[in-house]
PDB file of C-alpha atoms and ligand atoms in Angstrom:
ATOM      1  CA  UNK A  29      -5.172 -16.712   8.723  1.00  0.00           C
ATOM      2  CA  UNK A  30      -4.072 -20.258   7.586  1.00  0.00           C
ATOM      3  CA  UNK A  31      -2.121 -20.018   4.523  1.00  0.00           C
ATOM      4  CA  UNK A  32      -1.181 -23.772   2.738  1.00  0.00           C
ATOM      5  CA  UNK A  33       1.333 -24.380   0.548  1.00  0.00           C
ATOM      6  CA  UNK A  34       0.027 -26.052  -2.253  1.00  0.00           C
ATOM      7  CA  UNK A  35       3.125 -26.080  -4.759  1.00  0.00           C
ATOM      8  CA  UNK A  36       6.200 -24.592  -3.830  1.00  0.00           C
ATOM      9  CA  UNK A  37       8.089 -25.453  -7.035  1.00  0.00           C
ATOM     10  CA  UNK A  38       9.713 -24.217 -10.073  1.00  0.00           C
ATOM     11  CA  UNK A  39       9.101 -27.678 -11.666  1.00  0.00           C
ATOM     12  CA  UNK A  40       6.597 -30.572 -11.640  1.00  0.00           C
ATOM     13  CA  UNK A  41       7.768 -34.068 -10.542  1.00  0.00           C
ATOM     14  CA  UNK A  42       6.546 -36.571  -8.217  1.00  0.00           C
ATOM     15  CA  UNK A  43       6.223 -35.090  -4.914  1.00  0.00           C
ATOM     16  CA  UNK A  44       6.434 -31.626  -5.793  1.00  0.00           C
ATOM     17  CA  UNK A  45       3.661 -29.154  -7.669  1.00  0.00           C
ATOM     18  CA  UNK A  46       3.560 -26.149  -9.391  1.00  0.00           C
ATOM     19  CA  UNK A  47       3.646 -22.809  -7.174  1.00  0.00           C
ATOM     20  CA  UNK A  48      -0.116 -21.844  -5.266  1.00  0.00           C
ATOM     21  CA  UNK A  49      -0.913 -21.417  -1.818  1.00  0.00           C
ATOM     22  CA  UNK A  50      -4.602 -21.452  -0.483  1.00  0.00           C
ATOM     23  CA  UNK A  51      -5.558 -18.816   1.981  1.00  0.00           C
ATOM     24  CA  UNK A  52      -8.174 -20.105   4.682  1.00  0.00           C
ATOM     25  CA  UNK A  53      -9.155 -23.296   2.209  1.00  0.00           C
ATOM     26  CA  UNK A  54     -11.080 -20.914   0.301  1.00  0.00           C
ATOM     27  CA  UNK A  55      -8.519 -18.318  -1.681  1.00  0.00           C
ATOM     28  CA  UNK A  56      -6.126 -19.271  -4.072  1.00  0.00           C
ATOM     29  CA  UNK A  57      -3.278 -17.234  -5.192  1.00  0.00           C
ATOM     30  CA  UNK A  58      -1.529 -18.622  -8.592  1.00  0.00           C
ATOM     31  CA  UNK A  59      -2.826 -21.710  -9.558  1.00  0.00           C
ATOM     32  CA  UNK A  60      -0.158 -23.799 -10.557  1.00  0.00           C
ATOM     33  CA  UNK A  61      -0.244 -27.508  -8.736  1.00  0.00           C
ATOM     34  CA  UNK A  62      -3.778 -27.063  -7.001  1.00  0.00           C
ATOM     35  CA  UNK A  63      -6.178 -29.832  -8.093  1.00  0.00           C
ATOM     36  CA  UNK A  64      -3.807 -32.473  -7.389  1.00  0.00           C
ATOM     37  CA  UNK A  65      -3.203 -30.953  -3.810  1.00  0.00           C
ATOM     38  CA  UNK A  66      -6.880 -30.875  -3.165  1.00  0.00           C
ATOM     39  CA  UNK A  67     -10.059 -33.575  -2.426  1.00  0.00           C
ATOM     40  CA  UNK A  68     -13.134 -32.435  -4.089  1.00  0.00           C
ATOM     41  CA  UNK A  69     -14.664 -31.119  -1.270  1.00  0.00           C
ATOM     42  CA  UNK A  70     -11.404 -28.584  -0.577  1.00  0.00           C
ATOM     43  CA  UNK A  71     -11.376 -27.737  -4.294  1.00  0.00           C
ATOM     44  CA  UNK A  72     -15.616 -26.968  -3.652  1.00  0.00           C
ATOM     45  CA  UNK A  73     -14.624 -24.147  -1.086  1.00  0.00           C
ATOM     46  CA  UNK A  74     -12.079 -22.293  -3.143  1.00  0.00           C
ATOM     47  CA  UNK A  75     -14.174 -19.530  -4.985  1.00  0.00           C
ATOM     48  CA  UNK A  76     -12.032 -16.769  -6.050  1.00  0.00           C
ATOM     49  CA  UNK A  77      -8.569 -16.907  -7.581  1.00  0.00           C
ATOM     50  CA  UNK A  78      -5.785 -14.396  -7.561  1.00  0.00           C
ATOM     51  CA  UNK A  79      -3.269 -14.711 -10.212  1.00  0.00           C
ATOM     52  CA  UNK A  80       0.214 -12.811 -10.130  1.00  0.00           C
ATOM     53  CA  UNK A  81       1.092 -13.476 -13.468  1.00  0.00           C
ATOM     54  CA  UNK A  82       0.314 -14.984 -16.663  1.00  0.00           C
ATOM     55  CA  UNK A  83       3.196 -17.748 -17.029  1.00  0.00           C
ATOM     56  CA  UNK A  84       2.020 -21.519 -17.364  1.00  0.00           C
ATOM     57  CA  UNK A  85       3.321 -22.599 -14.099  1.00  0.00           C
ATOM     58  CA  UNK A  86       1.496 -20.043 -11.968  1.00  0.00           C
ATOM     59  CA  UNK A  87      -2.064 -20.200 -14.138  1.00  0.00           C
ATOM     60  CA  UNK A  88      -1.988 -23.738 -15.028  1.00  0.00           C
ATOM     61  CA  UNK A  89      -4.377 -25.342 -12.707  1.00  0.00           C
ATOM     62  CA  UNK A  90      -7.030 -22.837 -13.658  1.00  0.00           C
ATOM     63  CA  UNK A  91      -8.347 -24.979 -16.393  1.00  0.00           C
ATOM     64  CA  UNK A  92      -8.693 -28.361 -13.553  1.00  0.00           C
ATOM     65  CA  UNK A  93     -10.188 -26.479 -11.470  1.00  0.00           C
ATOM     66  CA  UNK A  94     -12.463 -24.655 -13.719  1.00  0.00           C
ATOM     67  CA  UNK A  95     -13.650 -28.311 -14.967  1.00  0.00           C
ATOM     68  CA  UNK A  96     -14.227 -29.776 -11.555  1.00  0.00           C
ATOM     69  CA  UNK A  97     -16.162 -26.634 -10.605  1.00  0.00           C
ATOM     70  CA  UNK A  98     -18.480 -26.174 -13.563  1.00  0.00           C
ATOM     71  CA  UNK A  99     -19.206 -30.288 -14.004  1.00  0.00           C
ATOM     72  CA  UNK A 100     -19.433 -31.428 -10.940  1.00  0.00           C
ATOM     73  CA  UNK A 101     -21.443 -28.350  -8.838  1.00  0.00           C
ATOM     74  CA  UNK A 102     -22.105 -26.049 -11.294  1.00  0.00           C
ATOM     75  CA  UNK A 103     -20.090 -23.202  -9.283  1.00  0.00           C
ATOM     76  CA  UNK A 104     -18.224 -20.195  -9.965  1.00  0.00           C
ATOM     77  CA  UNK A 105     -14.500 -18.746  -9.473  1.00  0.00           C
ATOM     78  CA  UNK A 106     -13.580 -14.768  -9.631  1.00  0.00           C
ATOM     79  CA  UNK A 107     -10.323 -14.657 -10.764  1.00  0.00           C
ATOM     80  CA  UNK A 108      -8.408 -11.619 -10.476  1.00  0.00           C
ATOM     81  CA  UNK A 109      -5.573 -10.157 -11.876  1.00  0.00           C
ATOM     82  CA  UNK A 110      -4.258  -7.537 -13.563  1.00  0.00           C
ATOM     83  CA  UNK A 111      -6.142  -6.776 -16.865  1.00  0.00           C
ATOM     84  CA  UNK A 112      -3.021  -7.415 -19.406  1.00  0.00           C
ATOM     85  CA  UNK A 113      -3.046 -11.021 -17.167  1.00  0.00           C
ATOM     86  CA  UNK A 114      -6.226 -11.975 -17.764  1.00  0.00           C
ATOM     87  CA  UNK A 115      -6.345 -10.857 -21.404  1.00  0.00           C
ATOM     88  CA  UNK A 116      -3.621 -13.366 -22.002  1.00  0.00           C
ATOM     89  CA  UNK A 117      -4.775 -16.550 -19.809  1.00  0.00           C
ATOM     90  CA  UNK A 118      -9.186 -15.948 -21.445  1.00  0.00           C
ATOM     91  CA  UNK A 119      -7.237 -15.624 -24.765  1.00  0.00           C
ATOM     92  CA  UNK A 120      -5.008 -18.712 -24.891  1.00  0.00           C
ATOM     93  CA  UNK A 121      -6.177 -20.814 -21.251  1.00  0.00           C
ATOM     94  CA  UNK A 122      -9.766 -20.893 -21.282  1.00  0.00           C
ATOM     95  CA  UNK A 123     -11.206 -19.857 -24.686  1.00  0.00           C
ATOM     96  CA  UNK A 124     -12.166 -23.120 -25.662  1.00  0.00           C
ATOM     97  CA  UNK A 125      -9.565 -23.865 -28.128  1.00  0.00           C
ATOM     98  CA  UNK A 126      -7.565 -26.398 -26.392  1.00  0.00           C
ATOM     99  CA  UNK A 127     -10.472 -27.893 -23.874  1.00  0.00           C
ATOM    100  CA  UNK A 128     -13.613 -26.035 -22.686  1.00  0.00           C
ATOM    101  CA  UNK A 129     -14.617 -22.020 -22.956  1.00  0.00           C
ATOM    102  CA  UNK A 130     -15.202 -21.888 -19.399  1.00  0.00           C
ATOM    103  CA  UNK A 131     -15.907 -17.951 -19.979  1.00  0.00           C
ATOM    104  CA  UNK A 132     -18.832 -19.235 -21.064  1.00  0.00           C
ATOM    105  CA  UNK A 133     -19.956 -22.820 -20.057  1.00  0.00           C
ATOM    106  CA  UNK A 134     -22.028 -23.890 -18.839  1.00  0.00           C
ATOM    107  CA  UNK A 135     -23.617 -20.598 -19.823  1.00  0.00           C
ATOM    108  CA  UNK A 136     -23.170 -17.582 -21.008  1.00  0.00           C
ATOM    109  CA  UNK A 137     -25.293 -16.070 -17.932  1.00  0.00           C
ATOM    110  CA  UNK A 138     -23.449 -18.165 -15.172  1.00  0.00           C
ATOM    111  CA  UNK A 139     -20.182 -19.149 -16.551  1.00  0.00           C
ATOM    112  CA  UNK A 140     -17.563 -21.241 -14.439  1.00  0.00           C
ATOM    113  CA  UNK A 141     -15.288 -18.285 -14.512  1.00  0.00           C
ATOM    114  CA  UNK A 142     -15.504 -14.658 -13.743  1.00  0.00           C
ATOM    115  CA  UNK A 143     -12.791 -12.362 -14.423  1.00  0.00           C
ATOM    116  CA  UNK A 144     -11.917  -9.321 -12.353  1.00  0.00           C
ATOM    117  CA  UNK A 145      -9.001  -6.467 -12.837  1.00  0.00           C
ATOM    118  CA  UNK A 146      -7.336  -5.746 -10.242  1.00  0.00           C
ATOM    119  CA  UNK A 147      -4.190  -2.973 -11.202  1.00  0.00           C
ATOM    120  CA  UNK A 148      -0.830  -2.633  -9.579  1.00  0.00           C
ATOM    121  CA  UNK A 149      -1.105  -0.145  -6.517  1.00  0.00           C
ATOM    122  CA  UNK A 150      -5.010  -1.205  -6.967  1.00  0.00           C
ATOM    123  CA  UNK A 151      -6.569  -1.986  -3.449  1.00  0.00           C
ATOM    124  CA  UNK A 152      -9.646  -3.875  -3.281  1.00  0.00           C
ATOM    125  CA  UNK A 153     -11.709  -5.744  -0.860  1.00  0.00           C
ATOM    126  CA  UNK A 154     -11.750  -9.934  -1.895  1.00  0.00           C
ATOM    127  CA  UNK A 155     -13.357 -12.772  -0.658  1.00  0.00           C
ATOM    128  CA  UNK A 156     -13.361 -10.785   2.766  1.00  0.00           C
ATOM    129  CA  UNK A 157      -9.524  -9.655   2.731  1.00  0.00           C
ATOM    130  CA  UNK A 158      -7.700  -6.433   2.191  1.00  0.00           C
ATOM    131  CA  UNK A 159      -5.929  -7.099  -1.356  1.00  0.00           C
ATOM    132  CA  UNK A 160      -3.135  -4.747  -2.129  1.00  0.00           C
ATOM    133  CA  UNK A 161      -1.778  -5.170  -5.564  1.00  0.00           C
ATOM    134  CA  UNK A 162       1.997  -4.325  -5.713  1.00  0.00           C
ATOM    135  CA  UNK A 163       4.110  -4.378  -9.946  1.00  0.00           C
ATOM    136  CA  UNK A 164       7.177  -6.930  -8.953  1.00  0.00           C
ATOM    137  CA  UNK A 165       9.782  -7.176 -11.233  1.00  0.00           C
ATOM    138  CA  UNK A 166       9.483 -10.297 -13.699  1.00  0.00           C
ATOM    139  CA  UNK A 167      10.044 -10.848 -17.439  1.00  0.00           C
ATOM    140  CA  UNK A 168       6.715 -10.236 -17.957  1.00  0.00           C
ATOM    141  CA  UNK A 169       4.046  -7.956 -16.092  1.00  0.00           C
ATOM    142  CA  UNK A 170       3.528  -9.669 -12.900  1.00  0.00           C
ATOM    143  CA  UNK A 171       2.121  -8.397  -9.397  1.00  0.00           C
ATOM    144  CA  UNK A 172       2.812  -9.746  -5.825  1.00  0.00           C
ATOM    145  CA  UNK A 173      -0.155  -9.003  -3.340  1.00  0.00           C
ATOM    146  CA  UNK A 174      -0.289  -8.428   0.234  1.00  0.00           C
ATOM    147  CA  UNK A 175      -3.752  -9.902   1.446  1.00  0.00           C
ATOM    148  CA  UNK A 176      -4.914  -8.690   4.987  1.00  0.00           C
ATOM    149  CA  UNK A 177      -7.629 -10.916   7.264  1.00  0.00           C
ATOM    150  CA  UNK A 178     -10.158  -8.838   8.936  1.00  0.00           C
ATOM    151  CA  UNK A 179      -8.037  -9.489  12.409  1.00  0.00           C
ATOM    152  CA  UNK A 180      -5.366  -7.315  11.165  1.00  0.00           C
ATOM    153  CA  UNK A 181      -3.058 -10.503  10.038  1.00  0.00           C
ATOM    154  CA  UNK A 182      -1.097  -9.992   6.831  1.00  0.00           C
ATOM    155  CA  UNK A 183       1.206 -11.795   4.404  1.00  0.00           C
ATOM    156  CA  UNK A 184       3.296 -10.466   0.926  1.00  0.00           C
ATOM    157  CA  UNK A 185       3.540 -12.770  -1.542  1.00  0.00           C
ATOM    158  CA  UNK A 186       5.948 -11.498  -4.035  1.00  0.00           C
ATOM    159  CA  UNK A 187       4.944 -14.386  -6.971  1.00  0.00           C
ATOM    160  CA  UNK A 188       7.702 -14.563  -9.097  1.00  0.00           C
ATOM    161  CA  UNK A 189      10.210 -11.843  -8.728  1.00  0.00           C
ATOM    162  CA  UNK A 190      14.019 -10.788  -9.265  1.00  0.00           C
ATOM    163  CA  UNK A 191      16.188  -7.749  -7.867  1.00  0.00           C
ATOM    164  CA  UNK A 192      14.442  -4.707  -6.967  1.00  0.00           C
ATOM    165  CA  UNK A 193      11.048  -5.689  -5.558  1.00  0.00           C
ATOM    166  CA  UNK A 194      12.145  -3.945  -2.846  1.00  0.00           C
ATOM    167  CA  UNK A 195      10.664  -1.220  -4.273  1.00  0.00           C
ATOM    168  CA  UNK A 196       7.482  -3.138  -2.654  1.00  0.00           C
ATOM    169  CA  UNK A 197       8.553  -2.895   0.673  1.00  0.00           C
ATOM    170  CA  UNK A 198       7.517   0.602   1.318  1.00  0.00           C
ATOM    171  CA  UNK A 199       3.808  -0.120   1.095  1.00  0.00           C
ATOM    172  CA  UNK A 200       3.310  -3.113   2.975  1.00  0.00           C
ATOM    173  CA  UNK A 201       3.997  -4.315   6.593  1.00  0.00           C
ATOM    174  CA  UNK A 202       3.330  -7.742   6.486  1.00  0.00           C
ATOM    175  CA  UNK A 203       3.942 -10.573   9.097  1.00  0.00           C
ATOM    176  CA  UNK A 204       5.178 -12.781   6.455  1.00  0.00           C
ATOM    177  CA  UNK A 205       6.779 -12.941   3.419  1.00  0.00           C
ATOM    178  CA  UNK A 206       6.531 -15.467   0.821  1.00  0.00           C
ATOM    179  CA  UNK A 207       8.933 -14.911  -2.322  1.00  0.00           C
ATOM    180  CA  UNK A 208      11.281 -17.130  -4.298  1.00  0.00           C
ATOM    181  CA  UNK A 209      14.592 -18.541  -4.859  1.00  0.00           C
ATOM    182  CA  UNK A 210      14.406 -20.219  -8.365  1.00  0.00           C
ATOM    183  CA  UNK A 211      17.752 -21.400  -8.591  1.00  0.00           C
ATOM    184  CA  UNK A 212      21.331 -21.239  -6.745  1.00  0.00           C
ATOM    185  CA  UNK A 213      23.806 -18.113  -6.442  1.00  0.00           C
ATOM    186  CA  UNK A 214      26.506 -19.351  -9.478  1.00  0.00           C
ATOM    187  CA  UNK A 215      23.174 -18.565 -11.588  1.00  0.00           C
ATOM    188  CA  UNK A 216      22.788 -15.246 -10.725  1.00  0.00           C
ATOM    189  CA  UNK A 217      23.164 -13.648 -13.876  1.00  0.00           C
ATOM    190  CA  UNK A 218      20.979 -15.733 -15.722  1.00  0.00           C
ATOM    191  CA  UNK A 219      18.114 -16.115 -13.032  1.00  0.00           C
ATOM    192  CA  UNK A 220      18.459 -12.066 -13.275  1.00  0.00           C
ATOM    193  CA  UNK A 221      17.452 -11.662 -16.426  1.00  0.00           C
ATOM    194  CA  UNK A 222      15.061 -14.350 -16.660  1.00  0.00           C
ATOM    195  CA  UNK A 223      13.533 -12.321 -13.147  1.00  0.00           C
ATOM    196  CA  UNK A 224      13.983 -14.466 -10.667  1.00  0.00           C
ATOM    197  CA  UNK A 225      16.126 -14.341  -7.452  1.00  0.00           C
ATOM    198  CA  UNK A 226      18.986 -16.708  -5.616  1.00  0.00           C
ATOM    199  CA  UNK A 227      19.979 -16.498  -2.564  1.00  0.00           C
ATOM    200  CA  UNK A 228      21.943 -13.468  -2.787  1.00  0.00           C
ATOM    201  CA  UNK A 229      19.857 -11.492  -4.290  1.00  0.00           C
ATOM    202  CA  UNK A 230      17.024 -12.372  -1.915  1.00  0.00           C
ATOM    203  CA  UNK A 231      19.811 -11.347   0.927  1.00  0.00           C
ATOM    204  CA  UNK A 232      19.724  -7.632  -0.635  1.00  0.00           C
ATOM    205  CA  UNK A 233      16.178  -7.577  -1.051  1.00  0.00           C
ATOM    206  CA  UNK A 234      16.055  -8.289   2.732  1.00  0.00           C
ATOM    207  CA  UNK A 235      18.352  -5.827   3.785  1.00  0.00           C
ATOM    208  CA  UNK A 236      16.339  -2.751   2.027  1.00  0.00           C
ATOM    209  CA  UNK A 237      13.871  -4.549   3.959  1.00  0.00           C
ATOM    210  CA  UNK A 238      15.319  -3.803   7.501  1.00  0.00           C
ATOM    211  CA  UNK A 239      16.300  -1.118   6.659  1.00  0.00           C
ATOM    212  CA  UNK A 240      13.583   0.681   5.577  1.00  0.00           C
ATOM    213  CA  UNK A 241      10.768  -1.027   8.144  1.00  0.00           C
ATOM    214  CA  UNK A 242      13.103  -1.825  10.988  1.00  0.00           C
ATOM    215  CA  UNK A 243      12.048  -5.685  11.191  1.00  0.00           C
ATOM    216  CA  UNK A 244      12.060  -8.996   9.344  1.00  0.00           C
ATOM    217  CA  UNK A 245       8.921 -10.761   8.907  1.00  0.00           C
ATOM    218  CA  UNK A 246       9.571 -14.523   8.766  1.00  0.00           C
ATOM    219  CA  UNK A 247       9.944 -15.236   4.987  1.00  0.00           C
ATOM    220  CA  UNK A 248       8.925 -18.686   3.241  1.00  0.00           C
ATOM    221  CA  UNK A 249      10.718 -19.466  -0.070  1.00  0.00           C
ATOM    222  CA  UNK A 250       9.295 -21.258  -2.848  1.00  0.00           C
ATOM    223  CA  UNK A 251       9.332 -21.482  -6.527  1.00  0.00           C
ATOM    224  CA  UNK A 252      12.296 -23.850  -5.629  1.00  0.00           C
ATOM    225  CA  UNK A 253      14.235 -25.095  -8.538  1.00  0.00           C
ATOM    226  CA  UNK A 254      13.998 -28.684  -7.974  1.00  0.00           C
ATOM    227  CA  UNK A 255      17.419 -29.735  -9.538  1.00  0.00           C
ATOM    228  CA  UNK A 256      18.736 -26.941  -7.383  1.00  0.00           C
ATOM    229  CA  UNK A 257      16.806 -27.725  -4.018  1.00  0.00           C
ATOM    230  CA  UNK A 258      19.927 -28.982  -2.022  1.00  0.00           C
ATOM    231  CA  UNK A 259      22.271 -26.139  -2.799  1.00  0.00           C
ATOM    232  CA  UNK A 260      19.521 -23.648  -2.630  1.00  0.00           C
ATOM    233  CA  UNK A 261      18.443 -24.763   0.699  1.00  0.00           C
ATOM    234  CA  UNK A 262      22.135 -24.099   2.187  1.00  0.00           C
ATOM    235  CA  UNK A 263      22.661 -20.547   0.119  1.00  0.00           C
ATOM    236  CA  UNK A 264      18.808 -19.456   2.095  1.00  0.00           C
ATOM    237  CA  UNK A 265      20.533 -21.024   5.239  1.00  0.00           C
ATOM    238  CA  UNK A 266      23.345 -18.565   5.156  1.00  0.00           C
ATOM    239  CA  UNK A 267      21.410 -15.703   4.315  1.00  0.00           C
ATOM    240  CA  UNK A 268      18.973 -16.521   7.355  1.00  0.00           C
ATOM    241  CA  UNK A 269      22.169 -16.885   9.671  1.00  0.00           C
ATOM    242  CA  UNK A 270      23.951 -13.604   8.296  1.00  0.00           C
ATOM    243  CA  UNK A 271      20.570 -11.872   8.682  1.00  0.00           C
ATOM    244  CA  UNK A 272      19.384 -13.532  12.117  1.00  0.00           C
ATOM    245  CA  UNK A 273      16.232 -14.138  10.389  1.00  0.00           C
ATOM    246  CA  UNK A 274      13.832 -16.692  10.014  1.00  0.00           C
ATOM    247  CA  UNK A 275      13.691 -17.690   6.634  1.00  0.00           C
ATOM    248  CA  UNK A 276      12.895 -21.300   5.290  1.00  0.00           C
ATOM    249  CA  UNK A 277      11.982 -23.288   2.273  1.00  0.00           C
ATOM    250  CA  UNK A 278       8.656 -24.268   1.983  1.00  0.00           C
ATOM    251  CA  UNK A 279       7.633 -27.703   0.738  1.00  0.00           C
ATOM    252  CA  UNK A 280       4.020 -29.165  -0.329  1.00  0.00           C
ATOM    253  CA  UNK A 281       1.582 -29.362   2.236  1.00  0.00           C
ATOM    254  CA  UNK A 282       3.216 -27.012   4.467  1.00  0.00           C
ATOM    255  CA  UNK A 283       0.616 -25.103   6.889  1.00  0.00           C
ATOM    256  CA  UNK A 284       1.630 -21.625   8.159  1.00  0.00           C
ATOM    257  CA  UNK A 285      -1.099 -19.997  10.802  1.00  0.00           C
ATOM    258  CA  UNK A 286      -0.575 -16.185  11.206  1.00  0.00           C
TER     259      UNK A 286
HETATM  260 ZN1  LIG B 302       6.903 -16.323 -14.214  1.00  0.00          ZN
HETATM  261 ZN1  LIG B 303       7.033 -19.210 -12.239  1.00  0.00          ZN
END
């Protein structure tokens, strides 16, 4: 399993995208900074979509992509996400209001997009993988998903999260985490109840972790808060040197083989 890091943060500025990885060049998860990430022919092989939640910066590129798909070769993208997800992004994304109904175009029998439900503690088979759906705490209903490759290789990606999605842990096993740190430790209160984690909170997380499954996998961090990066990459730096774990930011264009 090749998993690339398309955006890894919080914030869009030059150099840095939205948050998505790409699984194998051919699943997304979140599509926040994809088509810019992407040639034509990479964007071509991507053909099912996995969204965690609902918020601009994770669902974003959907409407790119959906365009360069249904001009230029007439293809098609499942997406798939919980229902009350997808109710909200065909409602307000893709309906056709703003830019194109790709629900529909460029017809109603083959539309660019196909939607799929897929609910919390839902298990399904996609695009080949084993696709666990797991509720992680947000300010809005959000999943993470731990996606399994047919040679028994695994990652959890929590999408955005805050305290307690170690409630998570007891389901999967993965080899790798991916989660986020949105902004630094002084924050914490605030980055709480907006649900998202800092360093500290991450370090708790972690430690149910252990705890409960008697390892680490190596955990990736993004969903960086980019006017935070410095002082967020030291505050993960401790935690990975109190923990004696290998845990690092990732960064655009990053390539992780499992
Ligand atoms: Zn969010
Ligand atoms: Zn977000």
């Amino acid at each position: 399993m090749e998993i690339r890091v398309l955006g890894a943060h919080l914030s869009e500025v030059k150099g840095a995208r939205l948050t998505s990885l790409l699984i194998d060049g051919a699943l997304l998860v979140d599509a926040g900074g994809v088509t810019s990430a992407l040639t034509l022919s990479e964007q071509k092989n991507i053909r099912t979509v996995l969204l965690t939640h609902h918020h601009f910066d994770h669902t974003r590129d959907l409407v790119t992509l959906a365009a360069n798909t249904g001009y230029y070769w007439q293809g098609q993208l499942t997406v798939h996400a919980p229902r009350y997800t997808l109710d909200i992004v065909t409602k307000y994304l893709v309906d056709g209001t703003m830019y194109m109904n790709f629900l529909e175009y460029p017809s109603k029998q083959k539309p660019t997009l196909i939607c799929e439900d897929i609910e919390p503690y839902g298990r399904k088979t996609i695009a080949g993988y084993d696709v666990l759906a797991l509720p992680a705490r947000h300010s809005v209903p959000a999943v993470g998903y731990q996606i399994t490759s047919g040679d028994g290789r695994s990652m959890f990606y929590t999408g955005d999260t805050t305290v307690g999605i170690s409630d998570c842990w007891q389901y999967i096993s993965p080899q790798l985490l991916i989660t986020e740190v949105a902004g630094p430790n002084e924050y914490g209160d605030w980055l709480k109840k907006a649900g998202h984690l800092c360093a500290r909170f991450l370090k708790e997380e972690l430690t149910q972790f252990r705890q409960l499954k008697k390892y680490l996998p190596r955990v990736i961090i993004i969903h960086v808060g980019n006017f935070f990066e410095q002082k967020i990459k030291e505050e993960v730096a401790e935690v990975a040197q109190e923990l004696e774990a290998d845990i690092n930011l990732g960064y655009e264009d990053m390539k992780i083989t499992l």
